[in-house]
Amino acid sequence: MNFTFYFLKEGTRLYEKTELITYLVSNQYITPPSEDSTSLSKVYTYYNPILKFKAEFVMADKNIIPHLEKISPKYFDVNFCVRFNVLLSNFAVEMLLDIIEDIVRKFKFYLYNQAFPDVVSYRRDLAIKAFDSWKKAYATQNPELVAKYNYLDTLSYSQVCNYLIKKRRLELTIANKNIKVSDYIFLTTEKSRTTYIAVEWDGESQIVLPPAVDILYLNDGKISKYIAMNEVFAKTEKFFIPIDGYGNILLLEEKAVKKLHKILLKERFAPLHEEIIPFGMEKILDV
């Protein structure tokens, strides 16, 4: 199911359509409709390759607002909307709102959604609140669908997304090839929706430690084991230092590499009692 924001004008439906098209196609993540498309409605597809979500900016050939008669007659449908999966993460929607806010300001549009009592001037807090409430209601009404996904709370989800966005820049700025810029590993257990976040360490490199990590996976070529990150931190937190300009992203100090490896091998840590199953980020919901 899609969640849709509709764009309207007050007193007229005229606007600079060519300028809007230029704006859309200037975004590196937006693909214009195929030139040989015969459809009168044109779909500009947004796809974020880092966070793997999409949205569609649609220029329709006719009025597209459902029950148009219910809204104030001073507003005119400009046949333009943006739609995306109602189960999209709040973080992803916040990214789309950056674009929506820009469009609203550039073209003096108003916004409408079926969750609104009427057309409104754009307000970010109102837009995200409407989406979040609609998503939660949809999830409650469709438990079988939601059960196919794993759950990650909104704060942790946002921390994960922020790191993934910064990761490429971090890889380019770290000159030392003996530093591992970690990838996330997403894990769950059978008959559970809980998402556990892990990173893998080879036991010999400095490691960049992202936020929201639950499990450290030690895989040094001889030993492989999963250790709860809170237990690791209880013994080794002083080994990790913040990376300037990257907030809560940490780096294992070079002088502490051997110490950490020794502790992970020699100290006793609580074993994981359930079999863990890896899965992709596209199977995570924050609801």
Short mmCIF file of C-alpha atoms in Angstrom, two decimals:
data_model
loop_
_atom_site.label_atom_id
_atom_site.label_comp_id
_atom_site.label_asym_id
_atom_site.label_seq_id
_atom_site.Cartn_x
_atom_site.Cartn_y
_atom_site.Cartn_z
CA MET A 1 0.00 0.00 0.00
CA ASN A 2 1.22 3.48 -0.87
CA PHE A 3 1.13 6.61 1.24
CA THR A 4 0.68 9.72 -0.91
CA PHE A 5 1.28 13.44 -0.55
CA TYR A 6 -0.60 15.54 -3.15
CA PHE A 7 0.54 18.97 -4.26
CA LEU A 8 -1.93 21.82 -4.84
CA LYS A 9 -1.95 25.54 -5.68
CA GLU A 10 -4.18 28.23 -4.22
CA GLY A 11 -6.44 29.96 -6.75
CA THR A 12 -4.80 28.41 -9.82
CA ARG A 13 -3.37 25.15 -11.11
CA LEU A 14 -0.68 26.86 -13.18
CA TYR A 15 2.99 26.45 -12.33
CA GLU A 16 6.32 26.12 -14.16
CA LYS A 17 6.12 22.44 -15.04
CA THR A 18 9.36 22.49 -17.04
CA GLU A 19 11.22 23.88 -14.04
CA LEU A 20 9.81 21.13 -11.84
CA ILE A 21 10.95 18.46 -14.30
CA THR A 22 14.41 20.05 -14.38
CA TYR A 23 14.49 20.01 -10.59
CA LEU A 24 13.52 16.34 -10.42
CA VAL A 25 16.01 15.07 -12.99
CA SER A 26 18.84 17.05 -11.38
CA ASN A 27 18.58 14.72 -8.37
CA GLN A 28 21.14 11.92 -8.74
CA TYR A 29 18.70 9.40 -7.28
CA ILE A 30 15.76 10.21 -9.59
CA THR A 31 15.28 8.44 -12.92
CA PRO A 32 12.95 10.11 -15.46
CA PRO A 33 10.28 8.11 -17.30
CA SER A 34 11.31 6.28 -20.43
CA GLU A 35 11.16 8.48 -23.54
CA ASP A 36 9.20 5.82 -25.41
CA SER A 37 6.58 5.53 -22.67
CA THR A 38 3.05 5.89 -24.08
CA SER A 39 1.49 6.65 -20.71
CA LEU A 40 0.10 10.16 -20.30
CA SER A 41 1.12 10.08 -16.64
CA LYS A 42 4.87 10.43 -16.12
CA VAL A 43 6.61 8.72 -13.21
CA TYR A 44 9.95 10.02 -11.93
CA THR A 45 11.38 7.23 -9.80
CA TYR A 46 13.52 7.99 -6.76
CA TYR A 47 15.77 5.13 -5.60
CA ASN A 48 18.29 5.41 -2.80
CA PRO A 49 20.99 2.76 -3.46
CA ILE A 50 22.52 3.11 0.01
CA LEU A 51 19.34 2.61 2.04
CA LYS A 52 17.55 0.69 -0.72
CA PHE A 53 14.17 2.42 -0.77
CA LYS A 54 12.18 4.08 -3.50
CA ALA A 55 9.44 6.62 -4.09
CA GLU A 56 7.59 7.84 -7.15
CA PHE A 57 6.98 11.46 -8.15
CA VAL A 58 4.01 11.30 -10.48
CA MET A 59 2.87 13.89 -13.01
CA ALA A 60 -0.60 12.66 -13.89
CA ASP A 61 -2.78 13.52 -16.87
CA LYS A 62 -5.88 14.23 -14.76
CA ASN A 63 -7.02 15.01 -11.23
CA ILE A 64 -5.60 12.43 -8.83
CA ILE A 65 -6.82 13.52 -5.40
CA PRO A 66 -9.48 11.14 -4.07
CA HIS A 67 -12.72 12.83 -2.97
CA LEU A 68 -11.55 16.21 -4.25
CA GLU A 69 -14.96 17.64 -3.41
CA LYS A 70 -14.19 17.31 0.32
CA ILE A 71 -11.38 19.85 0.35
CA SER A 72 -11.58 23.64 0.18
CA PRO A 73 -12.49 24.84 -3.35
CA LYS A 74 -9.84 27.55 -3.28
CA TYR A 75 -7.15 24.89 -3.79
CA PHE A 76 -6.53 23.34 -7.20
CA ASP A 77 -5.06 19.91 -7.89
CA VAL A 78 -1.95 20.33 -10.07
CA ASN A 79 -1.97 16.60 -10.89
CA PHE A 80 1.34 16.02 -9.15
CA CYS A 81 2.02 13.77 -6.17
CA VAL A 82 4.68 11.69 -4.46
CA ARG A 83 3.91 8.16 -3.28
CA PHE A 84 5.85 5.54 -1.37
CA ASN A 85 5.35 2.39 0.68
CA VAL A 86 3.31 3.03 3.81
CA LEU A 87 5.74 0.78 5.73
CA LEU A 88 8.80 2.83 4.80
CA SER A 89 11.05 3.81 7.70
CA ASN A 90 10.58 7.22 9.29
CA PHE A 91 14.22 7.98 8.45
CA ALA A 92 13.60 7.36 4.74
CA VAL A 93 10.48 9.54 4.81
CA GLU A 94 12.46 12.32 6.49
CA MET A 95 14.87 12.17 3.53
CA LEU A 96 11.96 12.41 1.09
CA LEU A 97 10.57 15.34 3.07
CA ASP A 98 13.80 17.22 2.31
CA ILE A 99 12.84 17.01 -1.38
CA ILE A 100 9.14 17.67 -0.76
CA GLU A 101 9.94 20.75 1.33
CA ASP A 102 12.19 22.07 -1.42
CA ILE A 103 9.48 21.55 -4.06
CA VAL A 104 6.80 23.21 -1.92
CA ARG A 105 8.94 26.30 -1.37
CA LYS A 106 10.15 26.61 -4.97
CA PHE A 107 6.69 26.30 -6.54
CA LYS A 108 4.51 27.67 -3.73
CA PHE A 109 2.57 24.42 -3.43
CA TYR A 110 0.29 23.32 -0.63
CA LEU A 111 0.11 19.76 0.62
CA TYR A 112 -2.72 17.30 1.11
CA ASN A 113 -3.02 13.77 2.41
CA GLN A 114 -6.11 11.81 3.40
CA ALA A 115 -4.93 11.97 7.02
CA PHE A 116 -5.34 15.79 6.89
CA PRO A 117 -8.74 17.42 7.47
CA ASP A 118 -7.99 19.78 4.56
CA VAL A 119 -5.17 21.16 2.45
CA VAL A 120 -2.36 22.59 4.58
CA SER A 121 0.68 24.81 4.28
CA TYR A 122 3.70 22.55 4.49
CA ARG A 123 4.80 21.67 8.01
CA ARG A 124 7.41 18.98 8.45
CA ASP A 125 6.19 17.88 11.89
CA LEU A 126 2.63 17.51 10.63
CA ALA A 127 3.74 15.54 7.57
CA ILE A 128 5.85 13.01 9.50
CA LYS A 129 3.20 12.68 12.21
CA ALA A 130 0.52 11.91 9.59
CA PHE A 131 2.73 9.30 7.96
CA ASP A 132 3.75 7.68 11.25
CA SER A 133 0.16 7.37 12.50
CA TRP A 134 -1.03 5.99 9.16
CA LYS A 135 1.82 3.46 9.11
CA LYS A 136 1.12 2.25 12.64
CA ALA A 137 -2.59 1.87 11.87
CA TYR A 138 -1.79 -0.07 8.70
CA ALA A 139 0.64 -2.33 10.60
CA THR A 140 -1.99 -3.01 13.27
CA GLN A 141 -4.55 -3.95 10.62
CA ASN A 142 -2.10 -6.20 8.74
CA PRO A 143 -0.21 -8.25 11.35
CA GLU A 144 0.39 -11.16 8.94
CA LEU A 145 2.23 -8.87 6.53
CA VAL A 146 4.27 -7.16 9.24
CA ALA A 147 5.21 -10.56 10.72
CA LYS A 148 7.23 -11.28 7.56
CA TYR A 149 9.65 -8.49 8.51
CA ASN A 150 12.02 -7.95 11.40
CA TYR A 151 11.66 -5.06 13.80
CA LEU A 152 14.20 -2.37 14.70
CA ASP A 153 13.24 0.60 16.85
CA THR A 154 13.18 3.99 15.14
CA LEU A 155 16.21 5.39 17.00
CA SER A 156 18.45 2.42 16.17
CA TYR A 157 17.17 2.40 12.59
CA SER A 158 18.10 6.08 12.24
CA GLN A 159 21.57 5.45 13.69
CA VAL A 160 22.11 2.61 11.21
CA CYS A 161 21.01 4.77 8.27
CA ASN A 162 23.16 7.71 9.34
CA TYR A 163 26.21 5.47 9.52
CA LEU A 164 25.56 3.91 6.13
CA ILE A 165 25.30 7.37 4.59
CA LYS A 166 28.60 8.46 6.20
CA LYS A 167 30.39 5.18 5.52
CA ARG A 168 31.54 5.96 1.97
CA ARG A 169 33.05 9.31 3.04
CA LEU A 170 34.72 7.55 5.95
CA GLU A 171 36.25 4.98 3.61
CA LEU A 172 37.66 7.74 1.43
CA THR A 173 39.11 9.78 4.28
CA ILE A 174 40.75 6.94 6.20
CA ALA A 175 44.15 6.51 4.58
CA ASN A 176 45.34 3.63 6.77
CA LYS A 177 44.56 0.41 4.91
CA ASN A 178 44.80 -1.57 8.13
CA ILE A 179 41.58 0.01 9.40
CA LYS A 180 38.39 -1.91 8.68
CA VAL A 181 35.36 0.31 8.06
CA SER A 182 32.71 -2.09 9.24
CA ASP A 183 29.66 -3.29 7.41
CA TYR A 184 26.56 -4.08 9.41
CA ILE A 185 25.36 -7.67 9.70
CA PHE A 186 21.66 -8.04 10.54
CA LEU A 187 20.67 -11.09 12.55
CA THR A 188 17.52 -12.55 14.04
CA THR A 189 16.36 -15.77 15.69
CA GLU A 190 13.72 -18.24 14.65
CA LYS A 191 10.13 -17.19 15.41
CA SER A 192 11.22 -13.69 16.42
CA ARG A 193 10.94 -10.27 14.76
CA THR A 194 13.80 -8.83 16.82
CA THR A 195 16.74 -7.46 14.86
CA TYR A 196 20.24 -7.83 16.27
CA ILE A 197 22.99 -5.73 14.72
CA ALA A 198 26.50 -7.17 14.45
CA VAL A 199 29.89 -6.30 12.99
CA GLU A 200 32.64 -8.74 12.09
CA TRP A 201 36.24 -8.37 13.32
CA ASP A 202 39.28 -10.27 12.06
CA GLY A 203 41.19 -9.93 15.33
CA GLU A 204 44.15 -8.10 13.81
CA SER A 205 42.95 -4.86 12.19
CA GLN A 206 41.79 -1.62 13.70
CA ILE A 207 38.02 -1.56 13.38
CA VAL A 208 35.53 1.26 12.93
CA LEU A 209 32.69 0.57 15.34
CA PRO A 210 29.32 1.93 14.14
CA PRO A 211 26.49 2.90 16.50
CA ALA A 212 23.69 0.55 17.58
CA VAL A 213 25.82 -2.62 17.50
CA ASP A 214 24.52 -5.48 19.66
CA ILE A 215 26.99 -8.23 18.77
CA LEU A 216 30.68 -8.45 17.88
CA TYR A 217 31.45 -11.39 15.60
CA LEU A 218 35.06 -12.45 16.10
CA ASN A 219 36.34 -14.36 13.07
CA ASP A 220 40.14 -14.51 13.13
CA GLY A 221 40.57 -17.52 10.86
CA LYS A 222 40.93 -19.93 13.79
CA ILE A 223 38.12 -18.96 16.14
CA SER A 224 34.69 -17.66 15.30
CA LYS A 225 32.18 -16.61 17.93
CA TYR A 226 29.47 -14.08 18.63
CA ILE A 227 29.84 -11.92 21.72
CA ALA A 228 27.33 -9.43 23.12
CA MET A 229 28.72 -5.94 22.55
CA ASN A 230 27.69 -4.70 26.00
CA GLU A 231 29.89 -7.44 27.52
CA VAL A 232 32.78 -6.51 25.26
CA PHE A 233 32.39 -2.84 26.19
CA ALA A 234 32.27 -3.63 29.90
CA LYS A 235 35.86 -4.86 29.62
CA THR A 236 37.26 -2.81 26.72
CA GLU A 237 35.34 0.47 26.30
CA LYS A 238 38.53 2.48 26.92
CA PHE A 239 40.07 0.87 23.80
CA PHE A 240 37.67 2.77 21.51
CA ILE A 241 37.91 6.48 20.70
CA PRO A 242 35.53 8.83 18.80
CA ILE A 243 36.39 9.75 15.23
CA ASP A 244 36.48 13.54 14.90
CA GLY A 245 33.46 14.86 13.00
CA TYR A 246 31.57 11.56 12.98
CA GLY A 247 29.55 11.73 16.17
CA ASN A 248 29.01 8.34 17.80
CA ILE A 249 31.20 6.36 15.37
CA LEU A 250 34.21 4.91 17.21
CA LEU A 251 37.64 3.57 16.26
CA LEU A 252 39.62 0.83 17.99
CA GLU A 253 42.98 2.34 18.94
CA GLU A 254 45.94 0.78 17.17
CA LYS A 255 47.77 0.04 20.42
CA ALA A 256 44.72 -1.83 21.74
CA VAL A 257 44.26 -4.29 18.85
CA LYS A 258 46.25 -7.15 20.42
CA LYS A 259 44.81 -6.44 23.87
CA LEU A 260 41.25 -6.67 22.57
CA HIS A 261 41.96 -9.89 20.70
CA LYS A 262 43.51 -11.46 23.81
CA ILE A 263 40.55 -10.48 25.99
CA LEU A 264 38.04 -11.88 23.50
CA LEU A 265 39.92 -15.18 23.42
CA LYS A 266 40.70 -15.56 27.12
CA GLU A 267 37.79 -13.97 28.99
CA ARG A 268 34.51 -15.76 29.62
CA PHE A 269 31.47 -14.31 27.82
CA ALA A 270 27.89 -15.48 28.01
CA PRO A 271 27.16 -17.78 25.03
CA LEU A 272 24.25 -17.11 22.69
CA HIS A 273 21.55 -19.67 23.43
CA GLU A 274 19.63 -19.42 20.17
CA GLU A 275 20.64 -19.98 16.58
CA ILE A 276 20.97 -16.68 14.79
CA ILE A 277 19.94 -16.12 11.18
CA PRO A 278 21.38 -13.39 8.92
CA PHE A 279 19.10 -11.34 6.65
CA GLY A 280 19.15 -8.19 4.51
CA MET A 281 18.27 -4.64 5.53
CA GLU A 282 15.27 -4.64 3.17
CA LYS A 283 13.57 -7.01 5.63
CA ILE A 284 13.62 -4.48 8.50
CA LEU A 285 10.69 -2.32 9.61
CA ASP A 286 10.64 0.29 12.37
CA VAL A 287 7.08 -0.64 13.30
#
